[in-house]
Amino acid sequence: ARRLYKPDLTECFQNTVLVWFPCVYLWLLAPFYALKLYCHDCGCIRISTLCTAKTVLGFLLASFGFVEFFYILLERSHEIQNHMVFLLSPIIRSLTVVLAICIIQLERIRGCRSSVFLFLFWVLAVVCSLVPLRAKIQLAMYENPCPVKDASFLSKMLFWWFTGLVVKGYRTPLEAGDLWNLREEDTSDKIISDLEEEWTTECAKLLPDQAQILRKLQKEQSSGFCLLRTLARNFGPYFLTGTMKYCMILPCSLFHPYPLSNSLLLGFMNEEDAPLWKGYFYATLMFLLSCLQSLFNHQYMYTCFTVGMRVKTAVMGLVYRKSLVINSASRRTCTVGEIVNLVSADTQKLMDFVVYFNAVWLAPIEIALCLFFLWQHLGPSALAGIATVILIFPLNGFIAKKRSKLQVQMKFMDGRIKLMNEILNGIKILKFYAWEKAFLEQVLGYREKELKALKKSQILYSISIIAFAMFGVYVLIDDKNVLDAQKVFVSMALINILKTPLSQLPFAMSTTMQAIVSLKRLGKYLCSEELKDDNVAKAPLNGEGVLIDNGTFSWTKEGPPCLKRINVCVPQGSLVAVVGHVGSGKSSLLSAMLGETEKRSGSVSIKGSVAYVPQQAWIQNATVQDNVMFGREKQKTWYQRVLDACALLPDLEILPAGDSTEIGEKGLNLSGGQKQRVSLARAVYRKADVYLLDDPLSAVDAHVGQHIFDKVIGPKGVLRDKTRVLVTHGMSFLPQADLILVLVDGEITESGSYQELLSRQGAFADFIRMFASNDRKESVTETAAQREVIIAIDEQTVASHQQAIHHVNEHFVPLLQVFFLPFHILTGVCQFLATDCLFVLPQVRLEMYMEYFKTIGMAFIIPIVFLYAFQQGASLAYNYWLSLWADEPIVNGTQVDTDMKLAVYGALGFAQGIAIFGTTVAISVGGIIASRHLHMDLLKNVLHSPMSFFETTPSGNLLNRFAKEIDAIDCMIPDGLKMMLGYLFKLMEVCIIVMLATPFAAVVILPLAILYAFVQSFYVATSCQLRRLESVSRSPIYTHFNETVQGASVIRAFGEQHRFIVQANKRVDFNQTSYFPRFVATRWLAVNLEFVGNGVVLAAAILSVMGKDTLSPGIVGLAVSHSLQVTGILSWIVRSWTDVENNIVSVERVKEYADTAKEAVWTVEGSSLPLAWPQTGTIEFQDYGLQYRKGLDWALKGITLKIQEREKVGIVGRTGAGKSSLALGIFRILEAAKGEIYIDGVNIAEIGLHDLRSRITIIPQDPVLFSGSLRMNLDPFDTYTDEEIWSSLELAHLKNFVSNLPDKLNYECSEGGENLSLGQRQLVCLARALLRKTKILVLDEATAAVDLETDTLIQSTIRQQFEDCTVLTIAHRLNTIMDYTRVIVMDKGHISEMDSPTNLISNRGQFYRMCREAGLV
């Protein structure tokens, strides 16, 4: 995103030639010129002002050069080591200017008035310095340095340097380019280069030999502390400066501005004849102390967050570098998800720990001090307060424990999301079977449980009871005790201060505990074993490309060896084929050559550079071109040659943007064969010396494989002079290999050329015989549709555009362009969706709030507002009562009616408590009502959407709506609203109290309120966008991590570690550029708001002093102690407001799908459809036409056709001919664009979708199962008896399998049916069809899914069981439909031939040609 400016001329040229050229001119010609002047003397000229000016300016210019020299020497010393030029240039320039001054003086003495010589020098100097000037200007324009460097002291303290960005964000939505560059000390390069050395030395100190278990445990324990030590050493000093600032708050909070100055002020109010200046002095003192406190506090927080940010960068960098060198044994212990988790979750925990760490030891000190002051004020009765505090601790702990038990809500949520994920993945099946309702019920079941848990958890909120206990006890202990203003309000202030550390402490403790766990996990990972550099010797051998001498290798140190007694000598430039059965160690052999395995004994050496093609192609989320070039410069002719050799050119023609098409994660939009070929092209492009190819031809078609072998690998290929080691299963290539190695159970049993091995009659000859027979058997079925899965963004995504067929014959590539139309649309959609969180306009926000409150319902909102008002009223009365009590005159050392006062005080306190409880519960319940409605609407809208909706909407986005957005509506919005409303009313109460005491305060409060609203609106706008930018820049980091971990072996083989590390650094830095302003924004806001708040305090205090004679101390105490809370209240309002603002967008995102197109109604009310329909099963198409989307080509045009009852019809045709579209039309997955379909004389367009889909059956191409019991998968509505289910299983040949399962029908299928084999899943789908047994069966034949055995089973069952039904088969293998009554041959959307198979063959038309290709005639 940051454009790097490259000057037109190199830096070297600018610093040498351009500087030296004018200088050399002057120095070379100066002697001759001096000589000339010496000869021509025209008398001396007097010194004029012009001459003086010239001389002074000249000396200034010269001095600049010397200054620059010292600057470079001190500041940029690391650059000098590489380039002394930087130092030389300024010195040469300065000396030359001095020479020019001397010449000016010489000319003056010799009487020369104008000088061509000097004029030319100055022109040359100016012209030559224009180029560097331009480069510097452009550099300055592109650089966007962080203003904090040049900010003044005051600006740094108050964060005013940040204001520019806030204003910018308020005016226009922020872009990534608007953010400042990271400061040098925050960049990955700087942080990690320092840290890495330290960490390596720390690691080396850890016990080197950990053979014993005990030491291993010790190592895991100590690795966490090691990491902490290293981090502390690097970031400690800076963190300590922050802690010093924090400790400065301590004295401030000891003589806490509030209690201290408050008591002084109240003492002043009580004194009759105190001078006024004292009052003003106390008021100002209060103001200054509060200001100081907020300044120190925020500076400290700023330091913490900066350290946190650096720790995050450091840990990410270390984990990333580790993932490139970790060995396979350690790699197997942690999944990719866990490694990404280390980077996302654990680094976050460490950041939190940095911020809250000091609270762990400071909070107890603060608590102790507060209690000490309370004791001083109130004597023994303070013990009551202390006791209450101590009691409230376990109570809160108990409630917290209860609530964490209720975190089961999370469990239900996980269940719900998992189910939603499956629904979205299998939505096509749900629509075919009309099962949406059953799954809707299941999701809502989870949702109800989730909301129930949520409700319970919300009601467990606690009520504060401290103050009531304390003052009550104080009066009851002793009649002589008098509550006066000073005691009441100072104690109240102290209690308020107590609340902060009390709430912080548990939080700080838990953060620390979590951080310790995270440190251990990170330490364990960072200390795990690495690959040894000496596994492979890179020796310049003579004649041999690869040499393994008596090698024994294993994957883990302790594990059994995977390769034994390996002796391989690969001559340079030869082709070696490695063959063997599955699991015989072929890939391990290549890994051993790469040094990826543990070397137990022997030696491995490789000559020159290596290129590696793994068995499972690893594709980066980048363009095709980037994947092939893999960090090398582009050489056009070579690049084209490579693409041609790897048969990629036809594929590139289909891709929407050719070789600049972006490939999705893990190569989503490429087929298996294409991925494999891109992976091969990457290796070929390298021009390496040794090629290790792990079965690169497995995923491609036979004829493409042959092409690649001839053009790339074989004796005439591009790589003919290179050393090639090829693992292969393809027999046809073996005769051309120079040497064949036969592996059996990790040992090389035979080696030699093809002819030698055949004549030996050993394992190799058997191997050839076995495969040759298979090859022949396969070729019959293969050629019919040479199967290569080509294209398509995820299976569900483009299923319909591909017309549900992924198996495309590569000869018919042009047809595929049809499918790539939607690809453009999709790419557009995806790009739009990637920026999922967009800037929302204010009026839209308002609509969202209205929408949300409408969902809760007016009936609920009015009581909520009323309850809030009541709560604040009670609180006001309760505080006012205290102030009246404090003003009571003292009679004989006691106050009158203490009991009555205490009772009223208690009653008011109690009322306030009840009101608080009421409001929290009311808002929670309201929030739950809203989220129930919103989720229900979302779910119904999504399930009622047509298939085309799911194809253009990435399932990730839909899942995000169900997970993150619904979670925000469940928890974040109600919590935010609760806080916001609570504090808003509290603020009103404070304003009322201050105005009651001093009505004049209104004059101050109003302008402050306006200022506050102003600051707040600026902040909210910017904060929202920074949050968006930060989350958008975060996911590329995880994508990159994910890719790197999966492709580590390829990256290592190609030696590209450094480039990937640089890329990772860039991504982390890019993310930090938006994270840094995000936390500074919060500080900026807080500091500025607290000053506004402190202004209110100052106003209240000064006005009280001015009205000393008319005001009672009680009301003053009330006003001042309340105004002291303003700062806290203000910052909380903004924080909760920002939270609500950021989360209210979720309401709109959830509502988004309410307006998308929906499919027809599921059931038509009062329809007269007979229950047994369809009785005969005749189907009639009348001039039927179909389009995937308006504006696209017709998928079917003008189909007219009648299918009689009990007829068996096969539908055949090339890919894209419209076979599957017929099935989609019958099920109304796509609605007719013209014409009708009649089943049993009923127009299917006039009945409900579920009525239609539940009365006809399909056996789909890809068998989809849902997680749940086997029974649920066969019959989600529980409409059939167990007997019926068992009989259908028996007919589907599954009875034995199911009855041997532990839970029989209740056997839990895993997600997607992973724990059943593909063939078994196909049979389950057959059982579903047998269970429904409708009159019409559509069979979308599975192509590559099933082995021949299962296929024969399915075919025979269908022939017997569906004898009296109409069967439509969409056939890919022609032998299955040879005995059908009719065959329809489709071509480009219309019927080209239709007759019985025998007639069609005798007609010698298209069908005959297809049969001939398949070898059936």
mmCIF file with all atom_site columns, C-alpha atoms in Angstrom, residues 662-805:
data_model
loop_
_atom_site.group_PDB
_atom_site.id
_atom_site.type_symbol
_atom_site.label_atom_id
_atom_site.label_alt_id
_atom_site.label_comp_id
_atom_site.label_asym_id
_atom_site.label_entity_id
_atom_site.label_seq_id
_atom_site.pdbx_PDB_ins_code
_atom_site.Cartn_x
_atom_site.Cartn_y
_atom_site.Cartn_z
_atom_site.occupancy
_atom_site.B_iso_or_equiv
_atom_site.pdbx_formal_charge
_atom_site.auth_seq_id
_atom_site.auth_comp_id
_atom_site.auth_asym_id
_atom_site.auth_atom_id
_atom_site.pdbx_PDB_model_num
ATOM 1   C CA . GLU A 1 662 ? -5.738  -13.663 -8.357  1.00 0.00 ? 662 GLU A CA 1
ATOM 2   C CA . ILE A 1 663 ? -5.849  -17.235 -7.052  1.00 0.00 ? 663 ILE A CA 1
ATOM 3   C CA . GLY A 1 664 ? -7.984  -17.682 -3.929  1.00 0.00 ? 664 GLY A CA 1
ATOM 4   C CA . GLU A 1 665 ? -6.726  -19.137 -0.659  1.00 0.00 ? 665 GLU A CA 1
ATOM 5   C CA . LYS A 1 666 ? -5.271  -22.653 -1.113  1.00 0.00 ? 666 LYS A CA 1
ATOM 6   C CA . GLY A 1 667 ? -5.939  -22.282 -4.850  1.00 0.00 ? 667 GLY A CA 1
ATOM 7   C CA . LEU A 1 668 ? -9.738  -22.280 -4.534  1.00 0.00 ? 668 LEU A CA 1
ATOM 8   C CA . ASN A 1 669 ? -10.450 -21.246 -8.104  1.00 0.00 ? 669 ASN A CA 1
ATOM 9   C CA . LEU A 1 670 ? -8.054  -23.714 -9.708  1.00 0.00 ? 670 LEU A CA 1
ATOM 10  C CA . SER A 1 671 ? -8.662  -27.396 -10.271 1.00 0.00 ? 671 SER A CA 1
ATOM 11  C CA . GLY A 1 672 ? -6.325  -30.011 -8.848  1.00 0.00 ? 672 GLY A CA 1
ATOM 12  C CA . GLY A 1 673 ? -4.569  -30.469 -12.170 1.00 0.00 ? 673 GLY A CA 1
ATOM 13  C CA . GLN A 1 674 ? -4.109  -26.760 -12.726 1.00 0.00 ? 674 GLN A CA 1
ATOM 14  C CA . LYS A 1 675 ? -2.605  -26.342 -9.266  1.00 0.00 ? 675 LYS A CA 1
ATOM 15  C CA . GLN A 1 676 ? -0.202  -29.171 -9.942  1.00 0.00 ? 676 GLN A CA 1
ATOM 16  C CA . ARG A 1 677 ? 0.877   -27.611 -13.239 1.00 0.00 ? 677 ARG A CA 1
ATOM 17  C CA . VAL A 1 678 ? 1.365   -24.150 -11.694 1.00 0.00 ? 678 VAL A CA 1
ATOM 18  C CA . SER A 1 679 ? 3.482   -25.792 -9.016  1.00 0.00 ? 679 SER A CA 1
ATOM 19  C CA . LEU A 1 680 ? 5.555   -27.506 -11.700 1.00 0.00 ? 680 LEU A CA 1
ATOM 20  C CA . ALA A 1 681 ? 5.908   -24.290 -13.703 1.00 0.00 ? 681 ALA A CA 1
ATOM 21  C CA . ARG A 1 682 ? 7.259   -22.581 -10.575 1.00 0.00 ? 682 ARG A CA 1
ATOM 22  C CA . ALA A 1 683 ? 10.026  -25.162 -10.363 1.00 0.00 ? 683 ALA A CA 1
ATOM 23  C CA . VAL A 1 684 ? 10.863  -25.072 -14.085 1.00 0.00 ? 684 VAL A CA 1
ATOM 24  C CA . TYR A 1 685 ? 11.023  -21.264 -14.100 1.00 0.00 ? 685 TYR A CA 1
ATOM 25  C CA . ARG A 1 686 ? 13.730  -21.443 -11.443 1.00 0.00 ? 686 ARG A CA 1
ATOM 26  C CA . LYS A 1 687 ? 16.427  -22.892 -13.749 1.00 0.00 ? 687 LYS A CA 1
ATOM 27  C CA . ALA A 1 688 ? 17.755  -24.894 -10.792 1.00 0.00 ? 688 ALA A CA 1
ATOM 28  C CA . ASP A 1 689 ? 20.404  -27.641 -11.038 1.00 0.00 ? 689 ASP A CA 1
ATOM 29  C CA . VAL A 1 690 ? 18.519  -30.451 -9.290  1.00 0.00 ? 690 VAL A CA 1
ATOM 30  C CA . TYR A 1 691 ? 14.788  -31.116 -9.676  1.00 0.00 ? 691 TYR A CA 1
ATOM 31  C CA . LEU A 1 692 ? 12.905  -33.197 -7.109  1.00 0.00 ? 692 LEU A CA 1
ATOM 32  C CA . LEU A 1 693 ? 9.453   -33.985 -8.532  1.00 0.00 ? 693 LEU A CA 1
ATOM 33  C CA . ASP A 1 694 ? 6.981   -35.727 -6.232  1.00 0.00 ? 694 ASP A CA 1
ATOM 34  C CA . ASP A 1 695 ? 4.411   -37.290 -8.556  1.00 0.00 ? 695 ASP A CA 1
ATOM 35  C CA . PRO A 1 696 ? 3.543   -34.040 -10.370 1.00 0.00 ? 696 PRO A CA 1
ATOM 36  C CA . LEU A 1 697 ? 1.482   -35.891 -12.988 1.00 0.00 ? 697 LEU A CA 1
ATOM 37  C CA . SER A 1 698 ? -0.964  -37.594 -10.624 1.00 0.00 ? 698 SER A CA 1
ATOM 38  C CA . ALA A 1 699 ? -3.684  -34.960 -10.807 1.00 0.00 ? 699 ALA A CA 1
ATOM 39  C CA . VAL A 1 700 ? -3.576  -34.293 -14.536 1.00 0.00 ? 700 VAL A CA 1
ATOM 40  C CA . ASP A 1 701 ? -5.169  -36.043 -17.508 1.00 0.00 ? 701 ASP A CA 1
ATOM 41  C CA . ALA A 1 702 ? -3.342  -38.778 -19.322 1.00 0.00 ? 702 ALA A CA 1
ATOM 42  C CA . HIS A 1 703 ? -2.756  -36.775 -22.516 1.00 0.00 ? 703 HIS A CA 1
ATOM 43  C CA . VAL A 1 704 ? -1.766  -33.636 -20.567 1.00 0.00 ? 704 VAL A CA 1
ATOM 44  C CA . GLY A 1 705 ? 0.577   -35.770 -18.495 1.00 0.00 ? 705 GLY A CA 1
ATOM 45  C CA . GLN A 1 706 ? 2.159   -37.121 -21.632 1.00 0.00 ? 706 GLN A CA 1
ATOM 46  C CA . HIS A 1 707 ? 2.555   -33.584 -23.013 1.00 0.00 ? 707 HIS A CA 1
ATOM 47  C CA . ILE A 1 708 ? 4.235   -32.390 -19.825 1.00 0.00 ? 708 ILE A CA 1
ATOM 48  C CA . PHE A 1 709 ? 6.548   -35.391 -19.694 1.00 0.00 ? 709 PHE A CA 1
ATOM 49  C CA . ASP A 1 710 ? 7.637   -34.840 -23.287 1.00 0.00 ? 710 ASP A CA 1
ATOM 50  C CA . LYS A 1 711 ? 7.983   -31.068 -23.011 1.00 0.00 ? 711 LYS A CA 1
ATOM 51  C CA . VAL A 1 712 ? 9.415   -30.787 -19.480 1.00 0.00 ? 712 VAL A CA 1
ATOM 52  C CA . ILE A 1 713 ? 10.719  -33.875 -17.740 1.00 0.00 ? 713 ILE A CA 1
ATOM 53  C CA . GLY A 1 714 ? 11.602  -36.321 -20.514 1.00 0.00 ? 714 GLY A CA 1
ATOM 54  C CA . PRO A 1 715 ? 14.798  -36.673 -22.570 1.00 0.00 ? 715 PRO A CA 1
ATOM 55  C CA . LYS A 1 716 ? 13.604  -34.006 -25.025 1.00 0.00 ? 716 LYS A CA 1
ATOM 56  C CA . GLY A 1 717 ? 12.097  -31.676 -22.413 1.00 0.00 ? 717 GLY A CA 1
ATOM 57  C CA . VAL A 1 718 ? 13.128  -28.263 -21.131 1.00 0.00 ? 718 VAL A CA 1
ATOM 58  C CA . LEU A 1 719 ? 14.957  -29.873 -18.219 1.00 0.00 ? 719 LEU A CA 1
ATOM 59  C CA . ARG A 1 720 ? 16.888  -32.445 -20.243 1.00 0.00 ? 720 ARG A CA 1
ATOM 60  C CA . ASP A 1 721 ? 20.314  -31.259 -18.979 1.00 0.00 ? 721 ASP A CA 1
ATOM 61  C CA . LYS A 1 722 ? 19.268  -31.054 -15.334 1.00 0.00 ? 722 LYS A CA 1
ATOM 62  C CA . THR A 1 723 ? 19.362  -33.725 -12.654 1.00 0.00 ? 723 THR A CA 1
ATOM 63  C CA . ARG A 1 724 ? 15.771  -34.963 -12.171 1.00 0.00 ? 724 ARG A CA 1
ATOM 64  C CA . VAL A 1 725 ? 14.378  -37.286 -9.505  1.00 0.00 ? 725 VAL A CA 1
ATOM 65  C CA . LEU A 1 726 ? 10.796  -38.188 -10.402 1.00 0.00 ? 726 LEU A CA 1
ATOM 66  C CA . VAL A 1 727 ? 8.413   -40.083 -8.123  1.00 0.00 ? 727 VAL A CA 1
ATOM 67  C CA . THR A 1 728 ? 5.712   -41.541 -10.345 1.00 0.00 ? 728 THR A CA 1
ATOM 68  C CA . HIS A 1 729 ? 2.876   -44.045 -10.680 1.00 0.00 ? 729 HIS A CA 1
ATOM 69  C CA . GLY A 1 730 ? 2.674   -43.681 -14.454 1.00 0.00 ? 730 GLY A CA 1
ATOM 70  C CA . MET A 1 731 ? 4.103   -46.767 -16.133 1.00 0.00 ? 731 MET A CA 1
ATOM 71  C CA . SER A 1 732 ? 4.337   -45.207 -19.573 1.00 0.00 ? 732 SER A CA 1
ATOM 72  C CA . PHE A 1 733 ? 7.198   -42.898 -18.534 1.00 0.00 ? 733 PHE A CA 1
ATOM 73  C CA . LEU A 1 734 ? 9.474   -45.557 -17.067 1.00 0.00 ? 734 LEU A CA 1
ATOM 74  C CA . PRO A 1 735 ? 11.137  -46.816 -20.260 1.00 0.00 ? 735 PRO A CA 1
ATOM 75  C CA . GLN A 1 736 ? 12.563  -43.325 -20.809 1.00 0.00 ? 736 GLN A CA 1
ATOM 76  C CA . ALA A 1 737 ? 14.195  -43.065 -17.378 1.00 0.00 ? 737 ALA A CA 1
ATOM 77  C CA . ASP A 1 738 ? 17.974  -43.483 -17.056 1.00 0.00 ? 738 ASP A CA 1
ATOM 78  C CA . LEU A 1 739 ? 17.671  -45.193 -13.704 1.00 0.00 ? 739 LEU A CA 1
ATOM 79  C CA . ILE A 1 740 ? 14.715  -46.653 -11.789 1.00 0.00 ? 740 ILE A CA 1
ATOM 80  C CA . LEU A 1 741 ? 14.720  -47.088 -8.003  1.00 0.00 ? 741 LEU A CA 1
ATOM 81  C CA . VAL A 1 742 ? 12.192  -49.538 -6.588  1.00 0.00 ? 742 VAL A CA 1
ATOM 82  C CA . LEU A 1 743 ? 11.201  -48.832 -2.969  1.00 0.00 ? 743 LEU A CA 1
ATOM 83  C CA . VAL A 1 744 ? 9.617   -51.448 -0.727  1.00 0.00 ? 744 VAL A CA 1
ATOM 84  C CA . ASP A 1 745 ? 8.934   -50.552 2.933   1.00 0.00 ? 745 ASP A CA 1
ATOM 85  C CA . GLY A 1 746 ? 11.570  -47.835 3.025   1.00 0.00 ? 746 GLY A CA 1
ATOM 86  C CA . GLU A 1 747 ? 14.351  -49.835 1.399   1.00 0.00 ? 747 GLU A CA 1
ATOM 87  C CA . ILE A 1 748 ? 15.623  -49.720 -2.158  1.00 0.00 ? 748 ILE A CA 1
ATOM 88  C CA . THR A 1 749 ? 15.212  -53.330 -3.278  1.00 0.00 ? 749 THR A CA 1
ATOM 89  C CA . GLU A 1 750 ? 16.204  -52.940 -6.903  1.00 0.00 ? 750 GLU A CA 1
ATOM 90  C CA . SER A 1 751 ? 17.696  -50.299 -9.126  1.00 0.00 ? 751 SER A CA 1
ATOM 91  C CA . GLY A 1 752 ? 18.643  -50.191 -12.792 1.00 0.00 ? 752 GLY A CA 1
ATOM 92  C CA . SER A 1 753 ? 17.214  -49.324 -16.171 1.00 0.00 ? 753 SER A CA 1
ATOM 93  C CA . TYR A 1 754 ? 13.751  -50.457 -17.325 1.00 0.00 ? 754 TYR A CA 1
ATOM 94  C CA . GLN A 1 755 ? 14.998  -53.404 -19.393 1.00 0.00 ? 755 GLN A CA 1
ATOM 95  C CA . GLU A 1 756 ? 17.390  -54.629 -16.677 1.00 0.00 ? 756 GLU A CA 1
ATOM 96  C CA . LEU A 1 757 ? 14.649  -54.657 -14.047 1.00 0.00 ? 757 LEU A CA 1
ATOM 97  C CA . LEU A 1 758 ? 12.108  -56.395 -16.275 1.00 0.00 ? 758 LEU A CA 1
ATOM 98  C CA . SER A 1 759 ? 14.549  -59.185 -16.988 1.00 0.00 ? 759 SER A CA 1
ATOM 99  C CA . ARG A 1 760 ? 15.172  -59.754 -13.253 1.00 0.00 ? 760 ARG A CA 1
ATOM 100 C CA . GLN A 1 761 ? 11.575  -60.874 -12.584 1.00 0.00 ? 761 GLN A CA 1
ATOM 101 C CA . GLY A 1 762 ? 11.637  -59.200 -9.129  1.00 0.00 ? 762 GLY A CA 1
ATOM 102 C CA . ALA A 1 763 ? 9.246   -56.854 -7.302  1.00 0.00 ? 763 ALA A CA 1
ATOM 103 C CA . PHE A 1 764 ? 9.416   -54.400 -10.193 1.00 0.00 ? 764 PHE A CA 1
ATOM 104 C CA . ALA A 1 765 ? 8.134   -56.877 -12.762 1.00 0.00 ? 765 ALA A CA 1
ATOM 105 C CA . ASP A 1 766 ? 5.159   -57.714 -10.499 1.00 0.00 ? 766 ASP A CA 1
ATOM 106 C CA . PHE A 1 767 ? 4.503   -54.027 -9.990  1.00 0.00 ? 767 PHE A CA 1
ATOM 107 C CA . ILE A 1 768 ? 4.404   -53.443 -13.759 1.00 0.00 ? 768 ILE A CA 1
ATOM 108 C CA . ARG A 1 769 ? 2.075   -56.405 -14.320 1.00 0.00 ? 769 ARG A CA 1
ATOM 109 C CA . MET A 1 770 ? -0.337  -55.238 -11.613 1.00 0.00 ? 770 MET A CA 1
ATOM 110 C CA . PHE A 1 771 ? -0.491  -51.676 -12.866 1.00 0.00 ? 771 PHE A CA 1
ATOM 111 C CA . ALA A 1 772 ? -0.676  -52.602 -16.533 1.00 0.00 ? 772 ALA A CA 1
ATOM 112 C CA . SER A 1 773 ? -3.870  -54.571 -15.991 1.00 0.00 ? 773 SER A CA 1
ATOM 113 C CA . ASN A 1 774 ? -5.355  -51.682 -14.005 1.00 0.00 ? 774 ASN A CA 1
ATOM 114 C CA . ASP A 1 775 ? -4.314  -49.205 -16.644 1.00 0.00 ? 775 ASP A CA 1
ATOM 115 C CA . ARG A 1 776 ? -6.202  -51.116 -19.307 1.00 0.00 ? 776 ARG A CA 1
ATOM 116 C CA . LYS A 1 777 ? -9.301  -51.412 -17.145 1.00 0.00 ? 777 LYS A CA 1
ATOM 117 C CA . GLU A 1 778 ? -9.255  -47.700 -16.368 1.00 0.00 ? 778 GLU A CA 1
ATOM 118 C CA . SER A 1 779 ? -8.646  -46.472 -19.869 1.00 0.00 ? 779 SER A CA 1
ATOM 119 C CA . VAL A 1 780 ? -12.086 -47.707 -20.970 1.00 0.00 ? 780 VAL A CA 1
ATOM 120 C CA . THR A 1 781 ? -13.895 -45.492 -18.512 1.00 0.00 ? 781 THR A CA 1
ATOM 121 C CA . GLU A 1 782 ? -11.311 -42.719 -18.538 1.00 0.00 ? 782 GLU A CA 1
ATOM 122 C CA . THR A 1 783 ? -11.316 -41.592 -22.107 1.00 0.00 ? 783 THR A CA 1
ATOM 123 C CA . ALA A 1 784 ? -15.063 -41.017 -22.140 1.00 0.00 ? 784 ALA A CA 1
ATOM 124 C CA . ALA A 1 785 ? -14.489 -37.916 -20.121 1.00 0.00 ? 785 ALA A CA 1
ATOM 125 C CA . GLN A 1 786 ? -10.819 -37.599 -19.454 1.00 0.00 ? 786 GLN A CA 1
ATOM 126 C CA . ARG A 1 787 ? -11.294 -36.539 -15.971 1.00 0.00 ? 787 ARG A CA 1
ATOM 127 C CA . GLU A 1 788 ? -9.656  -33.483 -14.730 1.00 0.00 ? 788 GLU A CA 1
ATOM 128 C CA . VAL A 1 789 ? -11.357 -31.326 -12.254 1.00 0.00 ? 789 VAL A CA 1
ATOM 129 C CA . ILE A 1 790 ? -10.984 -27.969 -13.861 1.00 0.00 ? 790 ILE A CA 1
ATOM 130 C CA . ILE A 1 791 ? -11.973 -24.595 -12.573 1.00 0.00 ? 791 ILE A CA 1
ATOM 131 C CA . ALA A 1 792 ? -14.327 -23.246 -10.079 1.00 0.00 ? 792 ALA A CA 1
ATOM 132 C CA . ILE A 1 793 ? -14.251 -21.164 -7.093  1.00 0.00 ? 793 ILE A CA 1
ATOM 133 C CA . ASP A 1 794 ? -15.486 -23.540 -4.356  1.00 0.00 ? 794 ASP A CA 1
ATOM 134 C CA . GLU A 1 795 ? -17.841 -26.311 -5.143  1.00 0.00 ? 795 GLU A CA 1
ATOM 135 C CA . GLN A 1 796 ? -20.975 -24.685 -3.927  1.00 0.00 ? 796 GLN A CA 1
ATOM 136 C CA . THR A 1 797 ? -20.030 -21.381 -5.366  1.00 0.00 ? 797 THR A CA 1
ATOM 137 C CA . VAL A 1 798 ? -20.207 -22.067 -8.993  1.00 0.00 ? 798 VAL A CA 1
ATOM 138 C CA . ALA A 1 799 ? -21.946 -25.380 -9.000  1.00 0.00 ? 799 ALA A CA 1
ATOM 139 C CA . SER A 1 800 ? -24.799 -24.100 -11.046 1.00 0.00 ? 800 SER A CA 1
ATOM 140 C CA . HIS A 1 801 ? -22.708 -22.090 -13.465 1.00 0.00 ? 801 HIS A CA 1
ATOM 141 C CA . GLN A 1 802 ? -20.736 -25.174 -14.096 1.00 0.00 ? 802 GLN A CA 1
ATOM 142 C CA . GLN A 1 803 ? -24.011 -26.948 -14.316 1.00 0.00 ? 803 GLN A CA 1
ATOM 143 C CA . ALA A 1 804 ? -22.907 -29.183 -11.501 1.00 0.00 ? 804 ALA A CA 1
ATOM 144 C CA . ILE A 1 805 ? -20.182 -30.793 -13.520 1.00 0.00 ? 805 ILE A CA 1
#
